[in-house]
JSON list of C-alpha atoms in Angstrom, two decimals:
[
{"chain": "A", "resi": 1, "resn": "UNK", "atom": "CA", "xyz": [118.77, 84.64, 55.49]},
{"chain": "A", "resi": 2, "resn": "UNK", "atom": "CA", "xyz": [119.28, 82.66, 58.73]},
{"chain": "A", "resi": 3, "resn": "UNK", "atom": "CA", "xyz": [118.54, 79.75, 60.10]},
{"chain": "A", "resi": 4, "resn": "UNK", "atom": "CA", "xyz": [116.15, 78.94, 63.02]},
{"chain": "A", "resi": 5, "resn": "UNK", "atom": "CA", "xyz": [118.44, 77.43, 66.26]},
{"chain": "A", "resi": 6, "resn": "UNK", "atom": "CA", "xyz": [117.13, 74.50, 66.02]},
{"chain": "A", "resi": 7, "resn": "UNK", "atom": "CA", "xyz": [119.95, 73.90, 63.75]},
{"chain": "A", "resi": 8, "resn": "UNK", "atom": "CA", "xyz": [122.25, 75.57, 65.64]},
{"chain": "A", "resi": 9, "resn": "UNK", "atom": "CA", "xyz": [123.42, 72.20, 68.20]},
{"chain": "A", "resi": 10, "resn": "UNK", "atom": "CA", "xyz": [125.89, 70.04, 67.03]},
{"chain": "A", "resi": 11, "resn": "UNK", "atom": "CA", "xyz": [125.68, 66.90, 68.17]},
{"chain": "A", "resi": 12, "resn": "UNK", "atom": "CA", "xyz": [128.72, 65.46, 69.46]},
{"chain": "A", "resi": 13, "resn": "UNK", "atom": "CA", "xyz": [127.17, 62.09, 70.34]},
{"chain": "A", "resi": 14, "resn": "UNK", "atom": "CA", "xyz": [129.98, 59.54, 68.68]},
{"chain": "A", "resi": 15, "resn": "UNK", "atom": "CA", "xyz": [132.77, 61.29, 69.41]},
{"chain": "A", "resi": 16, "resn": "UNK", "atom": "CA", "xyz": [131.54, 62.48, 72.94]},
{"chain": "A", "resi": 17, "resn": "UNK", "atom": "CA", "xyz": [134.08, 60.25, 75.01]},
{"chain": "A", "resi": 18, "resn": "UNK", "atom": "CA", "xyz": [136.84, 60.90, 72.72]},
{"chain": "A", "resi": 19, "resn": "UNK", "atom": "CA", "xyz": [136.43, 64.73, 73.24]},
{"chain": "A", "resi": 20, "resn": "UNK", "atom": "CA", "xyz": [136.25, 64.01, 77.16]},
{"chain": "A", "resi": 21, "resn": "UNK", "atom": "CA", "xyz": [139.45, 62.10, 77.19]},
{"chain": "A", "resi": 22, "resn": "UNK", "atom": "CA", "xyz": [140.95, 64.75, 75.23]},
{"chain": "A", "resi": 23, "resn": "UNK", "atom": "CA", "xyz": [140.32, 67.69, 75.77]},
{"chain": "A", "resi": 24, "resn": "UNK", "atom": "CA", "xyz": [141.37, 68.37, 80.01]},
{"chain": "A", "resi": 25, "resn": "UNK", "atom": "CA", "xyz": [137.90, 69.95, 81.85]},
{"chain": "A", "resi": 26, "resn": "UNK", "atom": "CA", "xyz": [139.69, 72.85, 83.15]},
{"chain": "A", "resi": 27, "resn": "UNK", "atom": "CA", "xyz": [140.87, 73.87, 79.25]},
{"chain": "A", "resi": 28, "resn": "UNK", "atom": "CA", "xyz": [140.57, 77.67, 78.48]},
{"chain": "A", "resi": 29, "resn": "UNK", "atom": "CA", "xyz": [138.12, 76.87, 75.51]},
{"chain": "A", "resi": 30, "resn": "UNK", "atom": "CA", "xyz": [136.02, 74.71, 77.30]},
{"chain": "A", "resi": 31, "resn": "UNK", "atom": "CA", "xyz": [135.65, 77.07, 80.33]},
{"chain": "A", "resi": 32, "resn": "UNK", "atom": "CA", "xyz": [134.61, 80.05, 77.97]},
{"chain": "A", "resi": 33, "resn": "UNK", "atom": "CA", "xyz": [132.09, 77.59, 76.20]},
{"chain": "A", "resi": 34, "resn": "UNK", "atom": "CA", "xyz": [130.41, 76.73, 79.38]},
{"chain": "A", "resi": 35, "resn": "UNK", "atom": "CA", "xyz": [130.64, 80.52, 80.92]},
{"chain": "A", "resi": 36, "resn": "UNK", "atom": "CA", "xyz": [130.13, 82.81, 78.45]},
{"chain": "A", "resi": 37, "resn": "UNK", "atom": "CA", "xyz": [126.78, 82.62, 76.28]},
{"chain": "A", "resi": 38, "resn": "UNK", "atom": "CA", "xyz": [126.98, 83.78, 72.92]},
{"chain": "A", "resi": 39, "resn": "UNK", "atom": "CA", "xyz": [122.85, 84.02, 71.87]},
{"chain": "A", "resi": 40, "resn": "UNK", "atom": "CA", "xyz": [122.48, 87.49, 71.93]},
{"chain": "A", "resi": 41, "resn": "UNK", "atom": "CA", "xyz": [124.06, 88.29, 69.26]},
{"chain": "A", "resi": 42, "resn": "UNK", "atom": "CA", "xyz": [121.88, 86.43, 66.67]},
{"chain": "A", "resi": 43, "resn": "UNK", "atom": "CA", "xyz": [118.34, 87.90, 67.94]},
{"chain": "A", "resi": 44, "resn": "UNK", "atom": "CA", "xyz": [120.67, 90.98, 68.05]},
{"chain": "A", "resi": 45, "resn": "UNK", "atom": "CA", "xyz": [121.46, 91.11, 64.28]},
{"chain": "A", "resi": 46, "resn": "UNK", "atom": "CA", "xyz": [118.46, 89.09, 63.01]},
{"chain": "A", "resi": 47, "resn": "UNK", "atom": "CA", "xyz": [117.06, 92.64, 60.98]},
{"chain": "A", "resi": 48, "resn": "UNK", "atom": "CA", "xyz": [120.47, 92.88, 58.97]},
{"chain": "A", "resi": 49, "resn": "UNK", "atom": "CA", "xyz": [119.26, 89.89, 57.05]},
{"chain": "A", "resi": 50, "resn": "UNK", "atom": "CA", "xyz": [116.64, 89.53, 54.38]},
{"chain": "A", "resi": 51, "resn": "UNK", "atom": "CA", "xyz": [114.25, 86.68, 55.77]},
{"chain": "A", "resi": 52, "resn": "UNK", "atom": "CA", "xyz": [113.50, 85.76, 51.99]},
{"chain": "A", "resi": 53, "resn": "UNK", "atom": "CA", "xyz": [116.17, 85.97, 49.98]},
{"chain": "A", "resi": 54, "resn": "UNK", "atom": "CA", "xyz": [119.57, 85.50, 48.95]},
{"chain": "A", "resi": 55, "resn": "UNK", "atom": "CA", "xyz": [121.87, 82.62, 49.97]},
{"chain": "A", "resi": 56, "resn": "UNK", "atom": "CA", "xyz": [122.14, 81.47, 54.20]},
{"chain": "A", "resi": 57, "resn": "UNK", "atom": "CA", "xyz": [124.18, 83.27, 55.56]},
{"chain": "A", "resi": 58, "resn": "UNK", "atom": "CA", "xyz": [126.90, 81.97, 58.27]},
{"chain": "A", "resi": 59, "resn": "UNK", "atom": "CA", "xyz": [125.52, 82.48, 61.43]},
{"chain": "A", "resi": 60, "resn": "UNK", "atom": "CA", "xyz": [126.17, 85.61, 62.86]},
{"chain": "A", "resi": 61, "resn": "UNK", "atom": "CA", "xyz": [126.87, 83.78, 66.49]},
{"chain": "A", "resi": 62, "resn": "UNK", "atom": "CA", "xyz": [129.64, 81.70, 65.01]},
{"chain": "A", "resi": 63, "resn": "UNK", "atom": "CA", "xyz": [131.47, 84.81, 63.26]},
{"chain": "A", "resi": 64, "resn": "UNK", "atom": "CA", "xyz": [131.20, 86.63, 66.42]},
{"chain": "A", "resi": 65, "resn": "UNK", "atom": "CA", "xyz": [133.16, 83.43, 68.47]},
{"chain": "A", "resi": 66, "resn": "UNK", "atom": "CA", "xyz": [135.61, 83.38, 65.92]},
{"chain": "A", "resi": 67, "resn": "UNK", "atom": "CA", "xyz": [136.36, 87.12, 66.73]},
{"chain": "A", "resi": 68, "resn": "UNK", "atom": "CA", "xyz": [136.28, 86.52, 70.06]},
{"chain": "A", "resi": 69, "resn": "UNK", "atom": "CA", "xyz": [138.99, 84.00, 70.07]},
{"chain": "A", "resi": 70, "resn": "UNK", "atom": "CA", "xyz": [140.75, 85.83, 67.64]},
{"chain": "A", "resi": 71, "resn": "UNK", "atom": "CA", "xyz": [140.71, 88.85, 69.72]},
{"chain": "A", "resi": 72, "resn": "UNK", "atom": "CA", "xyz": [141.51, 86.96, 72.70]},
{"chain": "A", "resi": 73, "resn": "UNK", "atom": "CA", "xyz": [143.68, 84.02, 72.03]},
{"chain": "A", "resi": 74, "resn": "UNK", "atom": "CA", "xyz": [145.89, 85.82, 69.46]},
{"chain": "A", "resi": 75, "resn": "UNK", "atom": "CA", "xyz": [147.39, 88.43, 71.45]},
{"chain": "A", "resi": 76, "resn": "UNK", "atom": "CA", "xyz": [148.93, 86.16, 74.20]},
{"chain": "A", "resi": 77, "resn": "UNK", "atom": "CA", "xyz": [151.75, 84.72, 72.10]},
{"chain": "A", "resi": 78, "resn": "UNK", "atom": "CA", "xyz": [152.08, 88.46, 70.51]},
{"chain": "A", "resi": 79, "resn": "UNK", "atom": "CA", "xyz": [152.58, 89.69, 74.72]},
{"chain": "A", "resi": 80, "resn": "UNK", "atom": "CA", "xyz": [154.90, 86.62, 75.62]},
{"chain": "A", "resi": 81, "resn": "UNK", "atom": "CA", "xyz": [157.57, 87.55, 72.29]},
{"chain": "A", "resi": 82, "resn": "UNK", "atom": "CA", "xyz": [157.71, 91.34, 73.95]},
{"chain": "A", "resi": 83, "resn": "UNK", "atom": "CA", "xyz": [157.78, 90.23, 77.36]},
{"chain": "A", "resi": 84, "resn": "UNK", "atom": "CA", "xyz": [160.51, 87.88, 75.97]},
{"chain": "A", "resi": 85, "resn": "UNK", "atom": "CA", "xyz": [162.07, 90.67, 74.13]},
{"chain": "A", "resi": 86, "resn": "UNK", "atom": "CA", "xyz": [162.12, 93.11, 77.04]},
{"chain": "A", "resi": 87, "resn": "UNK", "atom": "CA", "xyz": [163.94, 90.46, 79.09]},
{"chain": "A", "resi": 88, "resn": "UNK", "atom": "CA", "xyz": [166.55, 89.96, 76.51]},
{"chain": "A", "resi": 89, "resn": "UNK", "atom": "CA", "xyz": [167.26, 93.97, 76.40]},
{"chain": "A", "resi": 90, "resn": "UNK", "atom": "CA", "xyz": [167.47, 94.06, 79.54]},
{"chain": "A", "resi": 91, "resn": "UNK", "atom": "CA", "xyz": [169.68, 90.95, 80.33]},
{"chain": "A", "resi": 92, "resn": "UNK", "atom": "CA", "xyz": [167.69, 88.98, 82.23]}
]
């Protein structure tokens, strides 16, 4: 069972500035949130869930980000330890 998108925003509205003043504007995560657009995959998948019945389901758009960065963030520190290890064998 999913939900409609309506419920899909989260409002960010107290804690707006302090994610500003975090949080630099030219941050990987916040240049893939306004450049990539994730809403295909929940029309996409909509028919692999009952409508009626059983429990609500996470959203199928929010597992799919999580793979995403999983996918994408998790193999850069995995690169720079065999880059690092290649320079070590090698002397440099």
């Amino acid at each position: 069972m999913l939900k409609d998108n309506s419920q899909m925003c989260l409002s960010l509205a107290p804690y707006q500035g302090l994610y500003d003043a975090i949080i630099p504007q030219k941050h990987l995560l916040r240049r893939i949130k306004e450049n990539i657009d994730f809403s295909f995959v929940n029309p996409m998948l909509r028919k692999q869930y009952c409508e009626h019945f059983g429990r609500p389901a996470k959203e199928p758009e929010m597992m799919f980000k999580l793979m995403f960065l999983k996918n994408f963030i998790l193999p850069i520190p995995m690169r720079l330890s065999a880059q690092n290890r290649q320079h070590r064998s090698c002397g440099i």
